Each structure stands twice: as structure tokens, then as C-alpha cells.
Short mmCIF file of C-alpha atoms in Angstrom, two decimals:
data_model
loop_
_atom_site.label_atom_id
_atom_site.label_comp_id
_atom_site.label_asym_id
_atom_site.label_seq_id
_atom_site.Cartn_x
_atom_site.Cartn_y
_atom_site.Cartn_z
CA UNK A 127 0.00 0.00 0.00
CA UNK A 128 1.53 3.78 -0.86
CA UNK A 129 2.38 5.55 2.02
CA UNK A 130 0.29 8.61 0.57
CA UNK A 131 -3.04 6.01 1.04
CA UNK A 132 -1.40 4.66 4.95
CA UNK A 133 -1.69 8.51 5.74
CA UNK A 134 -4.73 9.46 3.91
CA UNK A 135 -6.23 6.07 5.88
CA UNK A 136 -5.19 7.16 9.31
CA UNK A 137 -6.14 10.90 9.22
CA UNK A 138 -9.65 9.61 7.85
CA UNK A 139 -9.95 7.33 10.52
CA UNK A 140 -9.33 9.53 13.41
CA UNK A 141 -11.68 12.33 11.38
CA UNK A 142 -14.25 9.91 11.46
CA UNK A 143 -13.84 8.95 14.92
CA UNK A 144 -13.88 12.46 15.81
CA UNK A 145 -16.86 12.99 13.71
CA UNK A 146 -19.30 10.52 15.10
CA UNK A 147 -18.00 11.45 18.79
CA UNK A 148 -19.22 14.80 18.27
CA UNK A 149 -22.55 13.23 17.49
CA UNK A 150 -23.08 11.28 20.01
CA UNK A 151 -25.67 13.21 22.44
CA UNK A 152 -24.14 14.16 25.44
CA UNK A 153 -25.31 12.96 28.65
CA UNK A 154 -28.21 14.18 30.18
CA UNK A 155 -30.87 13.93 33.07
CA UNK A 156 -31.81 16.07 35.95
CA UNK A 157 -30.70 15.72 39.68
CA UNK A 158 -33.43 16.54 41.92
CA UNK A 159 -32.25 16.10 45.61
CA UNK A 160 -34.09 17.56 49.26
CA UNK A 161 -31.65 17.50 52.10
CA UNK A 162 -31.25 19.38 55.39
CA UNK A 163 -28.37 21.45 55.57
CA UNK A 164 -27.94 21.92 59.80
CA UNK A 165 -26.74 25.27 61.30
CA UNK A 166 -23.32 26.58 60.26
CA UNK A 167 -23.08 24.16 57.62
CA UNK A 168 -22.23 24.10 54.34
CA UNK A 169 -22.61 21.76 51.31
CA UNK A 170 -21.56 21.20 47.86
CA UNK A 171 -22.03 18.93 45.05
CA UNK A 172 -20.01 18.45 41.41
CA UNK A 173 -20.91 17.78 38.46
CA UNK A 174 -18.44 17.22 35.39
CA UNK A 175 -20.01 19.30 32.19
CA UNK A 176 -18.83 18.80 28.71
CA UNK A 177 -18.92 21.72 27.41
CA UNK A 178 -21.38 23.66 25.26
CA UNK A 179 -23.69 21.68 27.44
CA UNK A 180 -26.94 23.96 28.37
CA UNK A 181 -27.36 23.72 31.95
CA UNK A 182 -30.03 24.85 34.73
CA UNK A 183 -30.04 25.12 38.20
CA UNK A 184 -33.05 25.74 40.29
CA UNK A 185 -33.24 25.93 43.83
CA UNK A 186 -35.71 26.36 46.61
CA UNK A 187 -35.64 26.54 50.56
CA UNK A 188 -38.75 24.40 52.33
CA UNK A 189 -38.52 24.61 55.93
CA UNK A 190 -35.96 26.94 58.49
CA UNK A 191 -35.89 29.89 59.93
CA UNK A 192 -36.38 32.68 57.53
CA UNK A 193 -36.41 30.23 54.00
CA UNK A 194 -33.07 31.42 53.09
CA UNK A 195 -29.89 30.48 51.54
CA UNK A 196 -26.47 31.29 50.02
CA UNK A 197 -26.11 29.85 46.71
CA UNK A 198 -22.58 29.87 45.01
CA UNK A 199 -22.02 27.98 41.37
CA UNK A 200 -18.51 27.73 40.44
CA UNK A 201 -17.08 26.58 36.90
CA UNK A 202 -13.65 24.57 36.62
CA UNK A 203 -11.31 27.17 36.68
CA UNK A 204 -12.70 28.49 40.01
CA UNK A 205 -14.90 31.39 38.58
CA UNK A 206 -17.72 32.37 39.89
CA UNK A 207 -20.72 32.04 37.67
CA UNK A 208 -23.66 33.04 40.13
CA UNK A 209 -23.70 34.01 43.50
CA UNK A 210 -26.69 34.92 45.83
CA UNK A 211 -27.06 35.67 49.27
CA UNK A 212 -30.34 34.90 51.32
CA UNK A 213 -32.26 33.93 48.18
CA UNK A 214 -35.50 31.85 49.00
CA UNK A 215 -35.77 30.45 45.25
CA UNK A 216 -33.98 31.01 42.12
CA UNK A 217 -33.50 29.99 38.67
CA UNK A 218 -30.18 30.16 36.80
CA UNK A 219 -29.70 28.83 33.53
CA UNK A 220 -25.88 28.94 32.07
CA UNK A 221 -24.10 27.20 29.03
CA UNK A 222 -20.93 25.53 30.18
CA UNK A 223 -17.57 27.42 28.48
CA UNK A 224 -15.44 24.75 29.00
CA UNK A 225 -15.41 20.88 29.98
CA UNK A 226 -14.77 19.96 33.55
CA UNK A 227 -16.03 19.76 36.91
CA UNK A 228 -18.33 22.11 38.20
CA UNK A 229 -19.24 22.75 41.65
CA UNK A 230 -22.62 24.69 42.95
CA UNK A 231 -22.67 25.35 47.04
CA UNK A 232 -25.58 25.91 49.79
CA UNK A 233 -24.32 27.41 52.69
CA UNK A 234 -26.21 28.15 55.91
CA UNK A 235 -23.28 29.59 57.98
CA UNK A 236 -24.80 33.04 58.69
CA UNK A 237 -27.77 30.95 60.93
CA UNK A 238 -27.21 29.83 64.35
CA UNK A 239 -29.69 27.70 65.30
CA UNK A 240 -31.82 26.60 62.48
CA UNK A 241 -31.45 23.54 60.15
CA UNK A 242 -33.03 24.33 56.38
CA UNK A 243 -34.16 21.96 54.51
CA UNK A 244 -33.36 22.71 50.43
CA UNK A 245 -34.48 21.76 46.96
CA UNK A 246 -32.74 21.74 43.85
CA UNK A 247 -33.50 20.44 40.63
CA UNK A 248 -30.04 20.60 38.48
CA UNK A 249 -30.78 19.78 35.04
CA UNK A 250 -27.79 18.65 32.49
CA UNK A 251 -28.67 19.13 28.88
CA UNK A 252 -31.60 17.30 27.35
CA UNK A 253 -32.84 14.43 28.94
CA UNK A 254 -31.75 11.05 27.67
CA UNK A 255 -34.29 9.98 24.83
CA UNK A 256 -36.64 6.87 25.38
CA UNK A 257 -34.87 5.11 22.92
CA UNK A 258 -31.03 4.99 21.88
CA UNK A 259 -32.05 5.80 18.27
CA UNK A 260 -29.46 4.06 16.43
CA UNK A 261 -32.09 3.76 13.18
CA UNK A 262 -33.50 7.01 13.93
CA UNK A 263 -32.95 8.57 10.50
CA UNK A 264 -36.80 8.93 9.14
CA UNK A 265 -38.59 12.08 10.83
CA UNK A 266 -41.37 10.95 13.33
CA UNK A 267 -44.81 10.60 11.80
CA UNK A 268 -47.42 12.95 13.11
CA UNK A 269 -48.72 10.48 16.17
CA UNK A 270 -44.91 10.49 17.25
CA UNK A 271 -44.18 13.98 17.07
CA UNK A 272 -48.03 14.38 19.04
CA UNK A 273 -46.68 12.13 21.83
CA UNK A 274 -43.29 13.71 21.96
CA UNK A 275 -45.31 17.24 22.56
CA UNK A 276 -47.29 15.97 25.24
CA UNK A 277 -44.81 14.51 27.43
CA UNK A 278 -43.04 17.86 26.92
CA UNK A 279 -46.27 19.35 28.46
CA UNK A 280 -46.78 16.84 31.03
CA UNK A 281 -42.69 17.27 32.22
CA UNK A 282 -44.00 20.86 32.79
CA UNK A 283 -47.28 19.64 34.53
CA UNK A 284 -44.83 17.73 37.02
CA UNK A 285 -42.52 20.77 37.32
CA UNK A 286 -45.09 23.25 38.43
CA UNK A 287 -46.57 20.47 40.15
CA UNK A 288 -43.40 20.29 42.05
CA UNK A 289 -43.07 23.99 42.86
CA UNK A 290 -46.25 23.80 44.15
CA UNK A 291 -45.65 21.01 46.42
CA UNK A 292 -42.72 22.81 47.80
CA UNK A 293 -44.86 26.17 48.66
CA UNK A 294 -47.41 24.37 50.27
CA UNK A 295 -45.04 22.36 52.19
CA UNK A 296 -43.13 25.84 53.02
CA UNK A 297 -46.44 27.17 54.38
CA UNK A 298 -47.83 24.19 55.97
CA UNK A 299 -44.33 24.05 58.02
CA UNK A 300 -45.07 28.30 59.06
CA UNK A 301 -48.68 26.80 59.92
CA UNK A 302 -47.51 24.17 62.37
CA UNK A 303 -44.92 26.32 63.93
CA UNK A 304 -47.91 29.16 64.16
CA UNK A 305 -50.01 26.48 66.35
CA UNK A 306 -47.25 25.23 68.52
CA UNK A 307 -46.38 28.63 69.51
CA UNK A 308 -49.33 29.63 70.13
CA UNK A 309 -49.68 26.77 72.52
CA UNK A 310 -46.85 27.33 74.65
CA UNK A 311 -47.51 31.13 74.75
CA UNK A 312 -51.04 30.31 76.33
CA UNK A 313 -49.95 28.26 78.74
CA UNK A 314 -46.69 30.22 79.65
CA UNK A 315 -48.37 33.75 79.73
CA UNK A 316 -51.55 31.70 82.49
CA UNK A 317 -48.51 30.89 84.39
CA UNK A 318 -46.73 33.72 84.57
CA UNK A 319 -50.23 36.15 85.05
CA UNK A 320 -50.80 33.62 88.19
CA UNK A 321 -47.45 33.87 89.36
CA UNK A 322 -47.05 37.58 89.42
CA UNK A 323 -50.46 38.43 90.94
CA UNK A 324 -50.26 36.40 93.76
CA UNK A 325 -46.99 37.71 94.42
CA UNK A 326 -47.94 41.25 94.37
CA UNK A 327 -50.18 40.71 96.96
CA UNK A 328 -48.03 38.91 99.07
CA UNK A 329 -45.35 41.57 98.52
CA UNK A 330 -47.50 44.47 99.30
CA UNK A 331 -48.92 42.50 102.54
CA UNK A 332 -44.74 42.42 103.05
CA UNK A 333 -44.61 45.85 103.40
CA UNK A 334 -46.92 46.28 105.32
CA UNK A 335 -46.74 43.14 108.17
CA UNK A 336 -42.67 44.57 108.78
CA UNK A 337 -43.30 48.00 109.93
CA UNK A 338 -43.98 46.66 113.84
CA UNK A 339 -41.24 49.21 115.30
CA UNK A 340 -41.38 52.32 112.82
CA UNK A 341 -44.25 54.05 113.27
CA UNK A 342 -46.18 54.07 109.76
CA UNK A 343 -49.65 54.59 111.34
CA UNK A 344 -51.48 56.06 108.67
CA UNK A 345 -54.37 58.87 109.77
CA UNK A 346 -53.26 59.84 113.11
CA UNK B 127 -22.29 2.44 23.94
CA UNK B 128 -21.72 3.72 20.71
CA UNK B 129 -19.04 5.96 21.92
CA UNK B 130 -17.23 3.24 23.58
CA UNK B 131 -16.95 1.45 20.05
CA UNK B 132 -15.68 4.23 18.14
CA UNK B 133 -12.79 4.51 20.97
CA UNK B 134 -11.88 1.36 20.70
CA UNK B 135 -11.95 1.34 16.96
CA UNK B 136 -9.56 4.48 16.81
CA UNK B 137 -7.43 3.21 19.13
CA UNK B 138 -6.87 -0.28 16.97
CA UNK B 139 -6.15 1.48 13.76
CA UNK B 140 -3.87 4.15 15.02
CA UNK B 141 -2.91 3.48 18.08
CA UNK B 142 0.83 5.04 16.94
CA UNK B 143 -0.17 7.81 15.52
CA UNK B 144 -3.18 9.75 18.17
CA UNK B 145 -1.34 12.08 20.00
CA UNK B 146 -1.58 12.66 23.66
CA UNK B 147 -4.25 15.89 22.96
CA UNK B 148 -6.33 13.80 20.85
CA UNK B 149 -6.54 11.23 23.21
CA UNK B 150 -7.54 13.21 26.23
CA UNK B 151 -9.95 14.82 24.53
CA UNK B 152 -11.45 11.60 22.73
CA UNK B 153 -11.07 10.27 26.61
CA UNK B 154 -12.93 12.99 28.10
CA UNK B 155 -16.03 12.54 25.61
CA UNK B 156 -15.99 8.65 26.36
CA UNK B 157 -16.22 9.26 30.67
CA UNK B 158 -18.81 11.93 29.75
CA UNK B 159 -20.61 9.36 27.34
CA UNK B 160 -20.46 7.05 30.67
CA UNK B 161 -23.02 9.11 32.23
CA UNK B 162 -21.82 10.16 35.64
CA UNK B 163 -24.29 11.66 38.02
CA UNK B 164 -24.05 14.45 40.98
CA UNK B 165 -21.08 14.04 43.50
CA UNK B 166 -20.31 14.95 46.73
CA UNK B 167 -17.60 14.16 49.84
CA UNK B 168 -18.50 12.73 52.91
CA UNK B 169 -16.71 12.30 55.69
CA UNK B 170 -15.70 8.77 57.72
CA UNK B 171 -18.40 9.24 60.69
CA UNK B 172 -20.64 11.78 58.63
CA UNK B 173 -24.19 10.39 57.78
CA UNK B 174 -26.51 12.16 54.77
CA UNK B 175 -29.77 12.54 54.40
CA UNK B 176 -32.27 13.33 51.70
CA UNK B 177 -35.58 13.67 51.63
CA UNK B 178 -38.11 12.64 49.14
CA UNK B 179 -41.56 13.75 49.50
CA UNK B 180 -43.38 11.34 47.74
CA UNK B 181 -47.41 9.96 47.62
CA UNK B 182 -48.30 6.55 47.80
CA UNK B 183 -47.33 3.41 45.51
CA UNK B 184 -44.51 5.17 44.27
CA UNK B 185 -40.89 3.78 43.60
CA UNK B 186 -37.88 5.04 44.09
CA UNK B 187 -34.59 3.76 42.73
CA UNK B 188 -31.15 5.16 43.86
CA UNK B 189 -27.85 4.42 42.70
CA UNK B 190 -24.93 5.47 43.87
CA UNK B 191 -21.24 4.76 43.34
CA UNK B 192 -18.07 5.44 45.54
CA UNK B 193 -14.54 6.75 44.47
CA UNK B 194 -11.77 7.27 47.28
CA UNK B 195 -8.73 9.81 47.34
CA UNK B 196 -6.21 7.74 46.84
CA UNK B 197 -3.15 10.17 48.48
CA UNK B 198 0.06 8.32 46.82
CA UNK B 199 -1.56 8.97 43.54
CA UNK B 200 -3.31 12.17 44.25
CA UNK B 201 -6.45 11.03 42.59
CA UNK B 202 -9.63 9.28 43.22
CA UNK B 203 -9.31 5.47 42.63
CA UNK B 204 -12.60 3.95 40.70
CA UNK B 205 -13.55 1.23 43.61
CA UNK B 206 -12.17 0.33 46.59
CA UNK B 207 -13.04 -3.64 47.81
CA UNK B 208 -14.00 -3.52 51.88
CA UNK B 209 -15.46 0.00 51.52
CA UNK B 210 -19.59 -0.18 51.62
CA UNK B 211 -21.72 2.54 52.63
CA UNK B 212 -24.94 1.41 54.71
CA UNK B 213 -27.98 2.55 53.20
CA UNK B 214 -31.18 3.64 55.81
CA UNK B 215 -34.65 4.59 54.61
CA UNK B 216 -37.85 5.63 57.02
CA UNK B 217 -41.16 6.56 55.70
CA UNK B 218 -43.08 9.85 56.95
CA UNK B 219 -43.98 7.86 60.28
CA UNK B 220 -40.29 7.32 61.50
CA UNK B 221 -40.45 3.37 60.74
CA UNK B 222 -37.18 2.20 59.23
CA UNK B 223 -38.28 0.43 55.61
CA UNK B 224 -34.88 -0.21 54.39
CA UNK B 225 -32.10 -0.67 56.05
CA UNK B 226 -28.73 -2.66 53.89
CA UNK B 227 -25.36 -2.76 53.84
CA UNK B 228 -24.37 -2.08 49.79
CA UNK B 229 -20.84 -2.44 48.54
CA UNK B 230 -18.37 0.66 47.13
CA UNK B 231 -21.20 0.56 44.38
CA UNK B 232 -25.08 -0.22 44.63
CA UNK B 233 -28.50 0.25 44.00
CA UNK B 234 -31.46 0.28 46.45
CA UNK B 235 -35.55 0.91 45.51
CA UNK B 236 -38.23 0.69 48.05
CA UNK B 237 -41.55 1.31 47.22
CA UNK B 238 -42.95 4.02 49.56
CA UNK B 239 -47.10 2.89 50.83
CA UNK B 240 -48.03 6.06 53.19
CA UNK B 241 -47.23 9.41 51.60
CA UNK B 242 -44.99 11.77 52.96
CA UNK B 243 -41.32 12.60 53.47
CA UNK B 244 -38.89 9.30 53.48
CA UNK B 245 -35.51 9.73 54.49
CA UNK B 246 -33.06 8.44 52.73
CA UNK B 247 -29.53 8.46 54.72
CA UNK B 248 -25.95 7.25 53.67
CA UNK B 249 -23.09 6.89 55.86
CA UNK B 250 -20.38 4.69 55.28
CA UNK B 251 -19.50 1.46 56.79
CA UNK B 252 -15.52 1.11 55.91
CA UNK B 253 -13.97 -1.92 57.26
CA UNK B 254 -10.56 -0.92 57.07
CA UNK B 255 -10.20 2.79 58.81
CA UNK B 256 -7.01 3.25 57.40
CA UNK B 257 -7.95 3.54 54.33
CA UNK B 258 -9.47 7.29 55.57
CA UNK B 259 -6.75 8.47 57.01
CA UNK B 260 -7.98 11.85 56.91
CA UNK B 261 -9.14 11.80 53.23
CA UNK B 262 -12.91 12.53 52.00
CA UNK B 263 -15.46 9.88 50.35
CA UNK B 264 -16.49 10.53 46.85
CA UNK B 265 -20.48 9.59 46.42
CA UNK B 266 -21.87 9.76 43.07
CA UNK B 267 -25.71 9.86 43.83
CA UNK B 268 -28.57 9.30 41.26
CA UNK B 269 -31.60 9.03 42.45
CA UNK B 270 -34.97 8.40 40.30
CA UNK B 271 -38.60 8.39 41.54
CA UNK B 272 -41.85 7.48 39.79
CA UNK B 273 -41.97 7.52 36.53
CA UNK B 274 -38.30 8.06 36.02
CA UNK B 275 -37.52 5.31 37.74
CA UNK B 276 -38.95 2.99 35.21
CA UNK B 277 -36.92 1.29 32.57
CA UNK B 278 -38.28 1.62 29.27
CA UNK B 279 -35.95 -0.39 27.30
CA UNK B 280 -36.85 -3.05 29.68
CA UNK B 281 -40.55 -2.65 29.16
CA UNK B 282 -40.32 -2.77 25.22
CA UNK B 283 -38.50 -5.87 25.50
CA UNK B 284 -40.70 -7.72 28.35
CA UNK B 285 -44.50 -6.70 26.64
CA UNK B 286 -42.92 -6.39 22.92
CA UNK B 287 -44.73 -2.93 22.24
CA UNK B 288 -43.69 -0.56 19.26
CA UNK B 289 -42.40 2.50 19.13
CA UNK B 290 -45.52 4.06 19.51
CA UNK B 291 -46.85 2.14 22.06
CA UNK B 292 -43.84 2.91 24.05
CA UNK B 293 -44.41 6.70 23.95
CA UNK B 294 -47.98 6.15 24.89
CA UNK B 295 -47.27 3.74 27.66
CA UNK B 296 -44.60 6.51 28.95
CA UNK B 297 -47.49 9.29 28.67
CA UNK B 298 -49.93 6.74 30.45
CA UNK B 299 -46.91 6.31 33.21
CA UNK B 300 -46.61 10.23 33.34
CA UNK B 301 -50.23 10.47 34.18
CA UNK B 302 -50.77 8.85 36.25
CA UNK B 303 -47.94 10.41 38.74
CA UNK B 304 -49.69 13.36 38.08
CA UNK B 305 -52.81 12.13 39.27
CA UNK B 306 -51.14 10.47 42.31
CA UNK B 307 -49.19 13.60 43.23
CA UNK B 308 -52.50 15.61 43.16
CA UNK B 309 -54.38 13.14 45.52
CA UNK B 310 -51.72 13.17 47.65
CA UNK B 311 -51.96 17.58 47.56
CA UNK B 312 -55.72 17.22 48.72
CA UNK B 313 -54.64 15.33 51.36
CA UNK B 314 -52.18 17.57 52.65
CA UNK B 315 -54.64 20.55 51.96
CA UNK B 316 -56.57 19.30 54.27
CA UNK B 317 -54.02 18.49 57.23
CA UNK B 318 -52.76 21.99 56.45
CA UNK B 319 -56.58 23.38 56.82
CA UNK B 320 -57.15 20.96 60.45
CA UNK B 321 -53.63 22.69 61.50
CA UNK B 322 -55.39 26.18 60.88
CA UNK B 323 -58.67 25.34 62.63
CA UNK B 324 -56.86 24.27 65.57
CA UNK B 325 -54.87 27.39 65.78
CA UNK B 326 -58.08 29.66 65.19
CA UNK B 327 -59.43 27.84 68.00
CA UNK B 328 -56.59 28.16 70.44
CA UNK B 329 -56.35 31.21 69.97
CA UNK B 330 -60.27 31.87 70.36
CA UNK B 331 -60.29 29.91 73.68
CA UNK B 332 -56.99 31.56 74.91
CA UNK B 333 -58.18 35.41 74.42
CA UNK B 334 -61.60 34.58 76.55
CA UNK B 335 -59.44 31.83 79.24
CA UNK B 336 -57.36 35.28 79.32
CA UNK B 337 -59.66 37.99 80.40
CA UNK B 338 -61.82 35.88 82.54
CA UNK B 339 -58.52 34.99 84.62
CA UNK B 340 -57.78 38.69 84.81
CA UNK B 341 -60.69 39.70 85.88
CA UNK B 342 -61.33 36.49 88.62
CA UNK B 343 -57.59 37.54 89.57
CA UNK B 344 -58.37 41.75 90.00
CA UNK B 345 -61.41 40.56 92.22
CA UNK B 346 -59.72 38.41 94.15
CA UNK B 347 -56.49 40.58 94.65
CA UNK B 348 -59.11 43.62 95.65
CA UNK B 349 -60.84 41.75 97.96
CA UNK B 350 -57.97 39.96 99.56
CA UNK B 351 -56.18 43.36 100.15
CA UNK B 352 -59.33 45.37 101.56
CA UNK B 353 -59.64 42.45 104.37
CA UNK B 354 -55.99 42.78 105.08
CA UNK B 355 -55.72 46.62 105.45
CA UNK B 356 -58.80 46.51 107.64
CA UNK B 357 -57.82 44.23 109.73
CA UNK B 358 -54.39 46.27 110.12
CA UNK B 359 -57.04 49.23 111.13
CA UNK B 360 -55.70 51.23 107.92
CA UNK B 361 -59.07 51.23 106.62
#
């Protein structure tokens, strides 16, 4: 074989490879985790991005103290892409620049006694499709494309669903905290009204039941 | 996968000739073809939980995965034998529905019957503590519920449906977490309403408890007083 066609054969190869690489679909899905981040804590989670990869991060507080969070999302290099300070929900979508590991923090270190319970929903490019479509070279016929629409819709059913799961959930926890308060307070503020009445009279019949040797005979 | 393939066919054909950029980046596309989820580092004694507020009948799959810092090498090693993580889950009434030992790698699913929040929590269970020595735990964490957590592929082959039969069985699938998801809403609609009641009601009770107890109290501490100061002839 001529060198010329050894070359040609190589460089073709490794064009091809390179080729059908850049087709394949990049990985996708969505993370969606809850989890209670305790006082003075923080916590972060990675990701590695290929780049060019259209990216999402949503996040929400449910239960704690005032429903608020720091929020920090970092790219490889260390650069801060967004950064929020006592944000109760938030939406950021970015395109990854470059390919690496990317890190996104929650951080509850300005509270000193309450735990917070978060949601985020971090969603990677598209989501894997339902099948690997290695034959999928014909365009879908009109009942396929009709399905493909309505799951779209339905995703967004679930997502709003979601959201409002999380509200209600945020102000079913202020409702419960509401009652129990209100409990203690009634019975703490009958205690204390009992308390200090009965001791004012017994304090003022004190200063009066002393006074044997001065002479504090009123309306001589 | 089909990016696995081309890899390996590259590499057979010119496996002289790539050089080292090629191959990283050719590398790089094949571990992000792999699919790898959300990671985080946990500590030797440190347990995590996550929540997953979920309605009846619904399952949940997790998988997770486990990389250690390996400090000769200054990396993270793919999978350590002896190192398992123990794996705890307890439904919206505290009772403890799973609770395994899993290897460096695993997958648990439970499926939840009350609704509410279940707790997942991870710590792990390392037999050999040297292997810490002061280093972190990598956890790669996936975790799928309802209708994600199905396997579609799987499905196709077991009932031998069509393409289109697939997409509507998915929509069917889809729908039917909708509709569980909103039955379990009116149900929590109405614990939040009883929670309200009750507090109207307290708080109705407490106000008249209140000023009858002020005023039995004012009477008392009058009348008490007026028979003490006339007895002391101040009166």
C-alpha cells in the first residue's frame, strides 16, 4: 500500500472517529435532591459538564428559619458564575464554556440555630431519549411527534406540580410552627399572670406586716 | 455504547499515531458518554440525608457509586473492595423500611405505601479505617422516583410494544404520577386546613381563658387586700 493512502487512511480514521463522537448526544438527566443542611453548615455537590452543554439550576428553601440560603455555582477554573445571598428560590440557567467539573454550594453559615431543609433540581442538557435511536434517521410521523409534545407538556405539569408542592409544604411548616407557639404562649403567659399576681399581693402584705417598730400609722 | 466502540476502533487502527491531545480529549467525551451523576464528599463518621416527598405506591430507585482519594496517587481510585456505605430509609412515620449494607457501588428501591417525606440516609461502613486516614469519600448519587424510575428499554422488551406504544405507555406512566401527586396535595390541603382550625381555636379559647382569669384575679387581689388593710385598722 503507498504511504500517501497509509496517511490518507489514518487521518480519515481519526476524522471519522472524531466525527461521530461529536454526534453522540451528550449525557443528560436532571438531579433533583431535598436534604437538610444543619446550622453553620455548608454543602456542595459536582458535576463534570462537557462543554457547550446547556445547563439549569433551580433551587428552593422548604422549611428553616427565615427560607433562606447562600447559593454559590462555580465553573472549573474556580470562577464564579452566580452568587446569591439569602435567596428563597432562584433559577439560573448557564451554558458551560469549558469541559470539567463544576461545583454549585448551599451554605447556611450566617444561621445559628436553624437547620433548612433545600431543593434543587439541576438539570444537564436534554434528557436522555426513550430510545437509543441508532435507526432514527426517518422524521417521526405525526402520532410520534403528538406524543413527543405531550410529554413535553406533562414534564412541565410535574414541574409546576413540584413547585407547588414545595410552597405548600413551606407554608404548611409556618402553619404548624404558628399552632405550637401559640400553645406554649397560652400556657406560659396563664402561668406567669398567676405567678405575678399572687406575688404582688403577698409583697405588698410584706410591706406592710414589717413595719412593727417604725411608726407608719397612717391617719393619726 | 456507541461511543465506547468508536474509541476502541480508533485506538486499533492508530494506536501510533493519536497524539496525547487527541486522546484526552477523545477520553474525556468517552467518561462523559459514561453518564456520571451528581457528587459529593463525605466524611468517615458523617451520615446524609435526603428527603423525598413522595405519595403513595410510588418507587424510588437510587444508585450510587463510591470513588476514594487515593493520596500516593493524588487522585480518586474507581472502587475500593472492603469500603460499603450502609444505606437507611424511614417513611413519613419514623419506621425504618430499608435498612442494607451495599458495597463501594449499589442500587437500592423501596416502594414508599403512606405518603410523605422518606428519608433516605448514607453513611459509610468502611472496614478498614485506614484507608481514611484523613481523606474525603467521593459519592456519586442518582436518584430516580416514579416515573423516572422505570426502565423503558426493559418494558419494550418484556411486553414487545412498538415504538408508539412505548411513547404512549410513557405518557400513560406520566399520568398517572400526576394524578397520584394531586391526591396526595388534597390530602395535605386538608391536614394543612385541620392545623389552621386548631390554631383559630386556640387562639379563640386563649383570648376569653385570658380575660376571665384577669378579671377572677383583680377581684380576688381587691378583695384579699381590703380584708388585710382593715384588719391592720388602715381602713
Amino acid at each position: 500500500m503507498p504511504r500517501w493512502a497509509a496517511a490518507a487512511g489514518r487521518w480519515g480514521w481519526r476524522l471519522l472517529a472524531l466525527l461521530l463522537l461529536l454526534l453522540v448526544p451528550g449525557p443528560g438527566g436532571a438531579s433533583e435532591i431535598t436534604f437538610e443542611l444543619p446550622d453553620n453548615a455548608k454543602q456542595c455537590f459536582y458535576e463534570d459538564i462537557a462543554q457547550g452543554t446547556k445547563c439549569t439550576l433551580e433551587f428552593q428553601v422548604i422549611t428553616g428559619g427565615h427560607y433562606d440560603v447562600d447559593c454559590r455555582l462555580e465553573d472549573p477554573d474556580g470562577k464564579v458564575l452566580y452568587k446569591e445571598m439569602k435567596k428563597q428560590y432562584d433559577s439560573f440557567t448557564f451554558t458551560a464554556s469549558k469541559n470539567g467539573t463544576y461545583r454549585f454550594c448551599f451554605s447556611n453559615e450566617f444561621s445559628t440555630f436553624t437547620h433548612k431543609t433545600v431543593y434543587f433540581d439541576f438539570q444537564v442538557g436534554e434528557d436522555p431519549p426513550l430510545f437509543p435511536s441508532e435507526n432514527r434517521v426517518s422524521a417521526l410521523t405525526q402520532m410520534e411527534s403528538a406524543c413527543v409534545s405531550i410529554h413535553e407538556a406533562l414534564k412541565s405539569v410535574i414541574d409546576y406540580q413540584t413547585h407547588f408542592r414545595l410552597r405548600e409544604a413551606q407554608g404548611r411548616s409556618r402553619a404548624e410552627d404558628l399552632n405550637t407557639r401559640v400553645a406554649y404562649w397560652s400556657v406560659g403567659e396563664a402561668l406567669i399572670l398567676l405567678v405575678v399576681s399572687i406575688g404582688q399581693v403577698f409583697l405588698l402584705k410584706s410591706f406592710f406586716s414589717d413595719k412593727r417598730t417604725t411608726t407608719t400609722r397612717v391617719g393619726s | 455504547m456507541a461511543a465506547e466502540r468508536v474509541v476502541r476502533l480508533v485506538g486499533s487502527s492508530s494506536r501510533t499515531v493519536l497524539r496525547g491531545g487527541m486522546r484526552a480529549l477523545l477520553l474525556l467525551l468517552w467518561l462523559a458518554a459514561r453518564g456520571s451523576a451528581l457528587y459529593f464528599h463525605i466524611g468517615e463518621t458523617e451520615k446524609k440525608c435526603f428527603i423525598e416527598e413522595i405519595p403513595d405506591e410510588t418507587m424510588v430507585i437510587g444508585n450510587y457509586r463510591t470513588q476514594l482519594y487515593d493520596k500516593q496517587r493524588e487522585e480518586y481510585q474507581p472502587a475500593t473492595p472492603g469500603l460499603g456505605m450502609f444505606v437507611e430509609v424511614k417513611d413519613p412515620e419514623d419506621k425504618v423500611i430499608l435498612a442494607r449494607q451495599y458495597g463501594s457501588e449499589g442500587r437500592f428501591t423501596f416502594t414508599s405505601h403512606t405518603p410523605g417525606e422518606h428519608q433516605i440516609c448514607l453513611h459509610s461502613n468502611s472496614t478498614k479505617f485506614s484507608l481514611f486516614a484523613g481523606g474525603m469519600l467521593r459519592v456519586h448519587l442518582d436518584i430516580q422516583v416514579g416515573e423516572h424510575a422505570n426502565d423503558y428499554a426493559e418494558i419494550a422488551a418484556k411486553d414487545k410494544l412498538s415504538e408508539l406504544q412505548l411513547r404512549v405507555r410513557q405518557l400513560v406512566e406520566q399520568v398517572e404520577q400526576i394524578q397520584k401527586e394531586q391526591n396526595y396535595q388534597r390530602w395535605r390541603e386538608e391536614r394543612f386546613r385541620q392545623t389552621s382550625e386548631s390554631t383559630n381555636q386556640r387562639v379563640l379559647w386563649w383570648s376569653i381563658l385570658q380575660t376571665l382569669i384577669l378579671v377572677a384575679i383583680g377581684v380576688w387581689q381587691m378583695r384579699h387586700l381590703k380584708s388585710f388593710f382593715e384588719a391592720k385598722k388602715l381602713v
